[in-house]
Short mmCIF file of N, CA and C in Angstrom, two decimals:
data_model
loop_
_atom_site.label_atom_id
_atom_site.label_comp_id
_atom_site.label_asym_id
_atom_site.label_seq_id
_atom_site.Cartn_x
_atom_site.Cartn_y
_atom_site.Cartn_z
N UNK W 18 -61.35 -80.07 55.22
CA UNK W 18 -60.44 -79.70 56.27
C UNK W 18 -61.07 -78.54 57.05
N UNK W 19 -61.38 -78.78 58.31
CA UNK W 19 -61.81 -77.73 59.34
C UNK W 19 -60.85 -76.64 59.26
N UNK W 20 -61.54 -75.69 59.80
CA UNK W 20 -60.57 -73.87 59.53
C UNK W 20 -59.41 -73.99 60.67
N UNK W 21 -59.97 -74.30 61.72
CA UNK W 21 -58.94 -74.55 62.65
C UNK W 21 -57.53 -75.56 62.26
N UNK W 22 -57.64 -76.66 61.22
CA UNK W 22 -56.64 -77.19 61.42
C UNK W 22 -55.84 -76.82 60.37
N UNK W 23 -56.80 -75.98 59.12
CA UNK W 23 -55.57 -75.21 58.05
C UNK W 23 -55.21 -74.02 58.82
N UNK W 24 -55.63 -73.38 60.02
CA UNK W 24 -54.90 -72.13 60.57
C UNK W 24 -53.98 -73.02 61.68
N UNK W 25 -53.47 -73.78 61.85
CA UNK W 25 -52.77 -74.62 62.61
C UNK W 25 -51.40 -74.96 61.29
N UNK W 26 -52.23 -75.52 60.37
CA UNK W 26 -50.61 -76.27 59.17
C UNK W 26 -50.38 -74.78 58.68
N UNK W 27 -51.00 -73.54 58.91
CA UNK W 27 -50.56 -72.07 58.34
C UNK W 27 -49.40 -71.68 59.40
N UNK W 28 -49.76 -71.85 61.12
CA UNK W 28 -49.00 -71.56 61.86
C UNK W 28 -47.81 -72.26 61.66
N UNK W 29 -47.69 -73.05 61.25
CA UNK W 29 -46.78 -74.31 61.70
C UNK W 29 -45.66 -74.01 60.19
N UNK W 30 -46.55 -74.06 59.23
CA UNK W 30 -45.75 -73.38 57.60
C UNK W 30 -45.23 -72.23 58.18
N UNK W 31 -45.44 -71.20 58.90
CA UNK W 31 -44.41 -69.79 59.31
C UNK W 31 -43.85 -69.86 60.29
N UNK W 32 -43.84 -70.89 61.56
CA UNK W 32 -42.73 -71.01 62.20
C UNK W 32 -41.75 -71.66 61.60
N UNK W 33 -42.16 -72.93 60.87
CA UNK W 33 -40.44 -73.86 60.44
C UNK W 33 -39.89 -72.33 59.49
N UNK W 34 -40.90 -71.38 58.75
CA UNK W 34 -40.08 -70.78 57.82
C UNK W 34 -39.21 -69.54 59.12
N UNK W 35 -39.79 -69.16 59.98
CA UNK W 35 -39.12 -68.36 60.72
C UNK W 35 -37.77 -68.57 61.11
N UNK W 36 -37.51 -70.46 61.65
CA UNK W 36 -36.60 -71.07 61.43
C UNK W 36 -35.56 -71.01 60.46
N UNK W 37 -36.03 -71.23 59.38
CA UNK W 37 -34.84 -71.24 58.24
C UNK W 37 -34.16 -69.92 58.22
N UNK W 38 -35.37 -68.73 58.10
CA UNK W 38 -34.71 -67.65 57.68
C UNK W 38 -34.01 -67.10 58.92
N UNK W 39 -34.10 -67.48 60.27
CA UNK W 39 -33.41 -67.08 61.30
C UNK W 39 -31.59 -68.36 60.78
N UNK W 40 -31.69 -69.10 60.85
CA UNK W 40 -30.56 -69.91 60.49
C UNK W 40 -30.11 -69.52 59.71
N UNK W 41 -30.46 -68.85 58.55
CA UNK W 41 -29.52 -68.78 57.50
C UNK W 41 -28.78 -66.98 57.66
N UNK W 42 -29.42 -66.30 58.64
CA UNK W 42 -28.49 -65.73 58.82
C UNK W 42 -28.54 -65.15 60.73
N UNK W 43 -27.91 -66.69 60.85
CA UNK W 43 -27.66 -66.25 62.23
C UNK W 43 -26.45 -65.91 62.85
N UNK W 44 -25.34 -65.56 61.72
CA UNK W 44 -24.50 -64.93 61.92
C UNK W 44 -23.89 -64.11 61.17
N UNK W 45 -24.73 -63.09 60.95
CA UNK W 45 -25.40 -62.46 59.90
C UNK W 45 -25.72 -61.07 59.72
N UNK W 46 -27.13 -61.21 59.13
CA UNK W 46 -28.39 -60.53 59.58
C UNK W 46 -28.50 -60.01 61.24
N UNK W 47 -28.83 -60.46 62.19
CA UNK W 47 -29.53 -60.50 63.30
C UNK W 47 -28.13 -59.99 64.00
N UNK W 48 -27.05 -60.33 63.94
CA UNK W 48 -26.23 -59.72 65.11
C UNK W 48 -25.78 -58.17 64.25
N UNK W 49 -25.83 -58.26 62.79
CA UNK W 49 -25.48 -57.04 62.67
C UNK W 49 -26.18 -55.92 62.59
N UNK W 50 -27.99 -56.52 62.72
CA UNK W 50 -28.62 -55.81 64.10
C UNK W 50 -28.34 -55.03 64.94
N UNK W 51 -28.02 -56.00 66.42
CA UNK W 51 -27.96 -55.52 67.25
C UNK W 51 -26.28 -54.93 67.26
N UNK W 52 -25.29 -54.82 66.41
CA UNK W 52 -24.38 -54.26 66.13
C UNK W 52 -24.63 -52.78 66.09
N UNK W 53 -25.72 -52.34 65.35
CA UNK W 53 -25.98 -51.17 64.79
C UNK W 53 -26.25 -50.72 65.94
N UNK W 54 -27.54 -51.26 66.49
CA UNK W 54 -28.13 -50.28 67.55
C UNK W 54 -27.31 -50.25 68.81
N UNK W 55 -25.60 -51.03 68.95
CA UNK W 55 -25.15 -50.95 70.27
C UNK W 55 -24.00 -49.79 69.04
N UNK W 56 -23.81 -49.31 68.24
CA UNK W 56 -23.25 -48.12 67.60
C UNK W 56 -21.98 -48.70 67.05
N UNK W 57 -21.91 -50.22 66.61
CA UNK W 57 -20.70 -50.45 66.17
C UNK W 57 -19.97 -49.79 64.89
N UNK W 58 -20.50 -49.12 65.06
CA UNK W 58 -19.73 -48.14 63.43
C UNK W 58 -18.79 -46.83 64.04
N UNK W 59 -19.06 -46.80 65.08
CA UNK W 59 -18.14 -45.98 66.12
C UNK W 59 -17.01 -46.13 66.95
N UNK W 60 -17.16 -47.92 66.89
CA UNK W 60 -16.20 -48.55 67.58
C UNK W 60 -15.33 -48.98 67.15
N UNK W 61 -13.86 -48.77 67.41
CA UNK W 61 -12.79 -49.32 66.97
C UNK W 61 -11.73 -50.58 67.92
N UNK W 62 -10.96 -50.60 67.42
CA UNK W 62 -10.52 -52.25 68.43
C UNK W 62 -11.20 -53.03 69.21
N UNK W 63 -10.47 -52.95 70.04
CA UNK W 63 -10.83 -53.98 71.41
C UNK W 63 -12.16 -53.35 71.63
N UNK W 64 -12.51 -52.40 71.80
CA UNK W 64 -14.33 -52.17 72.04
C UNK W 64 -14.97 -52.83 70.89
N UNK W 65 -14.55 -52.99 69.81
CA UNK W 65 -15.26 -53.37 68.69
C UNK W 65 -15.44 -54.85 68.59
N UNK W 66 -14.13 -55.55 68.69
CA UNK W 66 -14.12 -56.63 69.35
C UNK W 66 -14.94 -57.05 70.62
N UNK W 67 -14.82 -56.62 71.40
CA UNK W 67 -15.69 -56.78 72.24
C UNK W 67 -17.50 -57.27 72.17
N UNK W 68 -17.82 -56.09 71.19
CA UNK W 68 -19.14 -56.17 70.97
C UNK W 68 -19.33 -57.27 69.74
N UNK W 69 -18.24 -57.75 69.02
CA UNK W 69 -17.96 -58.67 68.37
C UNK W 69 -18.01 -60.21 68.89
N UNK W 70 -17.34 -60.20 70.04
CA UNK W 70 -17.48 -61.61 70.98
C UNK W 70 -18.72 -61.97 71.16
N UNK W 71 -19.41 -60.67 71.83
CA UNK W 71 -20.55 -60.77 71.99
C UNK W 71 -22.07 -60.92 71.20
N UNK W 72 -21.97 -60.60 70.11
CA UNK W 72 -23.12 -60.49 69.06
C UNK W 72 -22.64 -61.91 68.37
N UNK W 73 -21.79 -62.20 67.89
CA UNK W 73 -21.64 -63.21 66.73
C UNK W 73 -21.37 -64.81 67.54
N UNK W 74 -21.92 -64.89 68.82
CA UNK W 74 -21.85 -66.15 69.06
C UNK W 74 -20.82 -66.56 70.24
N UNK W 75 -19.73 -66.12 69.98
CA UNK W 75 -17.97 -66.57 70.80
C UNK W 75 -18.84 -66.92 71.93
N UNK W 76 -19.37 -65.88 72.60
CA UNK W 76 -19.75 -65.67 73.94
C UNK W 76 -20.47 -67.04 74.62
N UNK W 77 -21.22 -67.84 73.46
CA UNK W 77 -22.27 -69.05 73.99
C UNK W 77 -21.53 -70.20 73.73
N UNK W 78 -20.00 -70.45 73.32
CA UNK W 78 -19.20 -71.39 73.59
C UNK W 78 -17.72 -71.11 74.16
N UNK W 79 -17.62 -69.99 74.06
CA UNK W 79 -15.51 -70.02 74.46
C UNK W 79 -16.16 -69.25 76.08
N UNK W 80 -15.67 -69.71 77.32
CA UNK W 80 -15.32 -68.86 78.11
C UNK W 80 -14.15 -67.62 78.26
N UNK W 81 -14.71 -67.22 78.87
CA UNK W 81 -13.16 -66.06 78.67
C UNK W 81 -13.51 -65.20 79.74
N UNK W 82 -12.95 -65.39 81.08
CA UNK W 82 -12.66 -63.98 82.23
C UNK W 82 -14.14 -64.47 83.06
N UNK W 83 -14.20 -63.23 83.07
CA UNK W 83 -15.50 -62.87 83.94
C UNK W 83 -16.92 -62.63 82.79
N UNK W 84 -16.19 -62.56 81.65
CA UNK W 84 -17.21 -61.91 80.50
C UNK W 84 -18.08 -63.12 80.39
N UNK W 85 -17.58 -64.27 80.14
CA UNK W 85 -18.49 -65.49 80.09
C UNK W 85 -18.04 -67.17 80.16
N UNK W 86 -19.07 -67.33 80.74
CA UNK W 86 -18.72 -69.03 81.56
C UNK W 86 -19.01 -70.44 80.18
N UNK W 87 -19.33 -69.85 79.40
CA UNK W 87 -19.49 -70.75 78.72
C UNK W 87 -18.51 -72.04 78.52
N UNK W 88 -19.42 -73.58 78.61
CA UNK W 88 -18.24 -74.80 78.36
C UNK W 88 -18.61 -75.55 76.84
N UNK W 89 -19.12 -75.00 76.10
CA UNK W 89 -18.91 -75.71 74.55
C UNK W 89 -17.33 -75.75 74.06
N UNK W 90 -16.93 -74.49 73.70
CA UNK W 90 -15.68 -74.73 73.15
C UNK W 90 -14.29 -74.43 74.42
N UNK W 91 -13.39 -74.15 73.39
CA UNK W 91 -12.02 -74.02 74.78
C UNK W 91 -12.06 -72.56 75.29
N UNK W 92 -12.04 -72.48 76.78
CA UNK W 92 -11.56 -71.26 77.17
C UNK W 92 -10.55 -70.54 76.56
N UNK W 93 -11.25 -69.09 75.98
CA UNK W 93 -10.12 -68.41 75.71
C UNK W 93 -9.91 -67.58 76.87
N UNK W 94 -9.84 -67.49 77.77
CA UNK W 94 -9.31 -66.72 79.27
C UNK W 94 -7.87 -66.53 78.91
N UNK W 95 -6.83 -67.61 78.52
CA UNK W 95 -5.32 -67.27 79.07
C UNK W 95 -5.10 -67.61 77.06
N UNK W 96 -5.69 -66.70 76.06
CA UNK W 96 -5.16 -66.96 75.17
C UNK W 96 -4.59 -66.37 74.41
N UNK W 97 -3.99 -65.07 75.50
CA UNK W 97 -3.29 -64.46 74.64
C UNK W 97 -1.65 -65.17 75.10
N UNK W 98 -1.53 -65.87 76.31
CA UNK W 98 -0.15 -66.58 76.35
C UNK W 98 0.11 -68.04 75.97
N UNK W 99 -0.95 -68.67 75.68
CA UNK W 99 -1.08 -69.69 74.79
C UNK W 99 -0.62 -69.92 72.93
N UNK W 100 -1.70 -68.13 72.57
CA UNK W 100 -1.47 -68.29 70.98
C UNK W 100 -0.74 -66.94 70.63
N UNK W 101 -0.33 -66.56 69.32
CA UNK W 101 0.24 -65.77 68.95
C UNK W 101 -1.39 -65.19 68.55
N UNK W 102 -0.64 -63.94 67.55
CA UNK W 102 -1.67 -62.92 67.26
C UNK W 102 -2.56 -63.73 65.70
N UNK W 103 -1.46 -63.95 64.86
CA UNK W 103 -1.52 -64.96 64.05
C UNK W 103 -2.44 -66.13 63.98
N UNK W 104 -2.18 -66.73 65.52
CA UNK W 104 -2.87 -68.11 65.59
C UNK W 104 -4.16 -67.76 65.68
N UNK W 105 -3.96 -66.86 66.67
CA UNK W 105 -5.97 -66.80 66.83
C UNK W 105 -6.59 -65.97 65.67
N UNK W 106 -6.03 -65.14 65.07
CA UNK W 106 -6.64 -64.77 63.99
C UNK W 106 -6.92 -66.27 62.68
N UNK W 107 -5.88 -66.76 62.63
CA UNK W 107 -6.37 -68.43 61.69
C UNK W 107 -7.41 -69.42 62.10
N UNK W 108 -7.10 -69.19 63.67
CA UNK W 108 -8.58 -69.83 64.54
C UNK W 108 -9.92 -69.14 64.44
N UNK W 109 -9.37 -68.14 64.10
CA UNK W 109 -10.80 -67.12 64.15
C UNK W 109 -11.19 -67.41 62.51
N UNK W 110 -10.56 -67.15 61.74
CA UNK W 110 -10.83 -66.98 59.72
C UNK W 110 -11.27 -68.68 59.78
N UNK W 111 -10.41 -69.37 60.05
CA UNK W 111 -10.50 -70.97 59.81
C UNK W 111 -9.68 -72.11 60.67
N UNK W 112 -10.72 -72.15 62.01
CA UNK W 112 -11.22 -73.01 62.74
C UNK W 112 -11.09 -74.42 62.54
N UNK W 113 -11.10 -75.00 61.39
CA UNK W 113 -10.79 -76.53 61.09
C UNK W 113 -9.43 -76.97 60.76
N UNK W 114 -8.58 -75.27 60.72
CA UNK W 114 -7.01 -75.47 60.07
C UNK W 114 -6.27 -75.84 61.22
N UNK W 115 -6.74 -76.28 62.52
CA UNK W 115 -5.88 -76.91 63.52
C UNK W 115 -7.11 -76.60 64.67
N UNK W 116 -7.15 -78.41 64.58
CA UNK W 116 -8.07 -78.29 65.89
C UNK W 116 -7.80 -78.55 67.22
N UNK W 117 -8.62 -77.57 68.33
CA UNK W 117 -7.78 -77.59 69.54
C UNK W 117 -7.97 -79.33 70.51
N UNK W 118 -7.07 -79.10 71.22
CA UNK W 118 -6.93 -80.39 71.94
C UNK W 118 -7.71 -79.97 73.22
N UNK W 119 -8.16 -78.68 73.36
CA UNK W 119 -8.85 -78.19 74.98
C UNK W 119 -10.41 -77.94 75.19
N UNK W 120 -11.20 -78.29 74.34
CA UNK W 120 -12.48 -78.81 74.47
C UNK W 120 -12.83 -79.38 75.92
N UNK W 121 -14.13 -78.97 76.25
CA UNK W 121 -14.33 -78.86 77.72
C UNK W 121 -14.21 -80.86 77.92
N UNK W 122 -14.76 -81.33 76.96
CA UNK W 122 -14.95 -82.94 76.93
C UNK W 122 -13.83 -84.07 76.06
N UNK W 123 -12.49 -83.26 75.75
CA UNK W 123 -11.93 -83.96 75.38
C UNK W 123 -11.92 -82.50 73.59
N UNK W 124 -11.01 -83.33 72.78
CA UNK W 124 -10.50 -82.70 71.75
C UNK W 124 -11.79 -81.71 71.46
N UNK W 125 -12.12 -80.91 70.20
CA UNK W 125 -13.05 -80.42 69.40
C UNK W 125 -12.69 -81.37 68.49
N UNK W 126 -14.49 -81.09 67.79
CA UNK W 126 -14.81 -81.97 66.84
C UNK W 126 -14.97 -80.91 65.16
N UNK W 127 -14.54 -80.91 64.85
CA UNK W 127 -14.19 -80.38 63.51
C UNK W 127 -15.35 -80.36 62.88
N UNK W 128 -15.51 -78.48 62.52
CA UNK W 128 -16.72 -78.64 61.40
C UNK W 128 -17.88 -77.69 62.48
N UNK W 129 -17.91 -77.52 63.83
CA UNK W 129 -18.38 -77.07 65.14
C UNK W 129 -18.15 -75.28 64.68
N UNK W 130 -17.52 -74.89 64.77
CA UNK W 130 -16.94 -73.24 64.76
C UNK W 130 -17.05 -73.46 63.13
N UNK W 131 -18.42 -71.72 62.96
CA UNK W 131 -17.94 -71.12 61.44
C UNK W 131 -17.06 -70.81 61.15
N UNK W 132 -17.00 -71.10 59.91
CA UNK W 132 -15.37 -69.93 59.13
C UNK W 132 -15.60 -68.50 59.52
N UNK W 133 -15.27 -68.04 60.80
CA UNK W 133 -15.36 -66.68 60.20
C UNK W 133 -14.89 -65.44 58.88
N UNK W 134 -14.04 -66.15 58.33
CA UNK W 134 -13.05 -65.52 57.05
C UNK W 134 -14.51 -65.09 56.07
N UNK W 135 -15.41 -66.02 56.39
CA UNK W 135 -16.85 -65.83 55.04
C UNK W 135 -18.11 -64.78 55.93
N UNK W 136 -17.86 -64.63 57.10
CA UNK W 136 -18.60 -63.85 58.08
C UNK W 136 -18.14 -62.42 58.09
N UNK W 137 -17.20 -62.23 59.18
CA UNK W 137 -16.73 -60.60 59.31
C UNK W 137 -15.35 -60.42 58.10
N UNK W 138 -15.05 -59.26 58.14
CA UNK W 138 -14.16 -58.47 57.33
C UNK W 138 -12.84 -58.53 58.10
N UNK W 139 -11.78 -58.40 57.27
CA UNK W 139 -10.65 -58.08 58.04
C UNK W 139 -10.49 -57.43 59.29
N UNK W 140 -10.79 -56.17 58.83
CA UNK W 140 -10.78 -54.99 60.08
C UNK W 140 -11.69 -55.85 61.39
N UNK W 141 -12.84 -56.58 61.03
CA UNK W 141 -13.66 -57.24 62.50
C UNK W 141 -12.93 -58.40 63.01
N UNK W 142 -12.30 -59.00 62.19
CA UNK W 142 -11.10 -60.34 62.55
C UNK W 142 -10.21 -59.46 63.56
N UNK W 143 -9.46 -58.61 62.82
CA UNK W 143 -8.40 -57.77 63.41
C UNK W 143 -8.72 -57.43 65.28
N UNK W 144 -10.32 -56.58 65.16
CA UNK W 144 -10.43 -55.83 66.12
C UNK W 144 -10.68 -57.15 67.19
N UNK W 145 -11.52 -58.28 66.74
CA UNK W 145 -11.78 -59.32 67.74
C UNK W 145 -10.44 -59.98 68.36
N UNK W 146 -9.54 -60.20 67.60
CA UNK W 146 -8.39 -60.79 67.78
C UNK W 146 -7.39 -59.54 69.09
N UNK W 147 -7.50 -58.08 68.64
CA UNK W 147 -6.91 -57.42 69.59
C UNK W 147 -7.73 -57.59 70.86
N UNK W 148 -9.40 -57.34 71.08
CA UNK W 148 -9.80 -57.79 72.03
C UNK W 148 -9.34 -59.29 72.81
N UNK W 149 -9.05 -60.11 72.32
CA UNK W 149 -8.94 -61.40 73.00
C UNK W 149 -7.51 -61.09 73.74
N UNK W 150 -6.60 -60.24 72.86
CA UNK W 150 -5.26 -60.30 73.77
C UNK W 150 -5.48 -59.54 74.84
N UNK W 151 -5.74 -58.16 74.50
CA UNK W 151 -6.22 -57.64 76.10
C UNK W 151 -6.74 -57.83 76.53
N UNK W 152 -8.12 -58.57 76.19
CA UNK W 152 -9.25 -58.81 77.72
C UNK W 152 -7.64 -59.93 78.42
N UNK W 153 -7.38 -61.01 77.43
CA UNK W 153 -6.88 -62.27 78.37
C UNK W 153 -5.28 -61.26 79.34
N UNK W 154 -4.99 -60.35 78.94
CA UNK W 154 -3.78 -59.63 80.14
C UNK W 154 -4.42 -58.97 80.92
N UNK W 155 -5.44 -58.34 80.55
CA UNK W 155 -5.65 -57.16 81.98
C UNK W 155 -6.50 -57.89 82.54
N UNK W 156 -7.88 -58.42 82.15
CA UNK W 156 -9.18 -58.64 82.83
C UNK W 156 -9.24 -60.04 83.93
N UNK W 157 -8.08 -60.58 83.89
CA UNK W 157 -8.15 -62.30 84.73
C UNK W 157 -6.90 -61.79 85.94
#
């Protein structure tokens, strides 16, 4: 085997592994990252939330306001007069316990959205969930 093509199956062995180990904690590891360095240990509620929407994903499927256009999952823009405080916190912990009918293409498909309940802590459920009610009253 030429040097070039075992430094090729070497490259190729540390990207798929870069892969895995980025997947297995890509909601995780890596946002609680950039958690740290945006000072989330300082932040409480709706700011905390906030930076919560943003690091752990929400942001690249739920639209919501002006904050983000995303069409994977359902707009949360108007969800604080849609759900109770309750609901979206059960939507938020566990996502498969009632699936929405407002999917940009027709229902959601179950199994799509992590559990967050096995991800963040109470207090980060809590603070994301207060963010969603106020961004959806003041910010639209």
């Amino acid at each position: 085997m030429t040097r070039a093509r075992k430094s090729l199956i070497w490259l190729i062995a540390v990207l798929i592994g870069l892969v895995i180990f980025y997947s297995m904690f890509e909601y995780t590891l890596v946002p609680e990252l950039r958690e740290r360095v945006a000072g989330s240990a300082a932040k409480q509620g709706s700011e905390l939330g906030a930076l919560l929407f943003e690091t752990r994903g929400c942001s690249g499927c739920h639209a919501l306001g002006k904050l983000s256009s995303a069409t994977f999952g359902p707009d949360l823009s108007l969800i604080a007069e849609m759900a109770s405080a309750n609901e979206i916190r059960d939507s938020i912990a566990n996502p498969d316990a009632k699936i929405s009918e407002n999917c940009p293409n027709g229902p959601c498909s179950a199994g799509l959205m992590p559990a967050f309940s096995d991800i963040l802590d109470e207090h980060e459920i809590d603070a994301l969930v207060t963010f969603l009610q106020e961004y959806s009253h003041e910010e639209l």
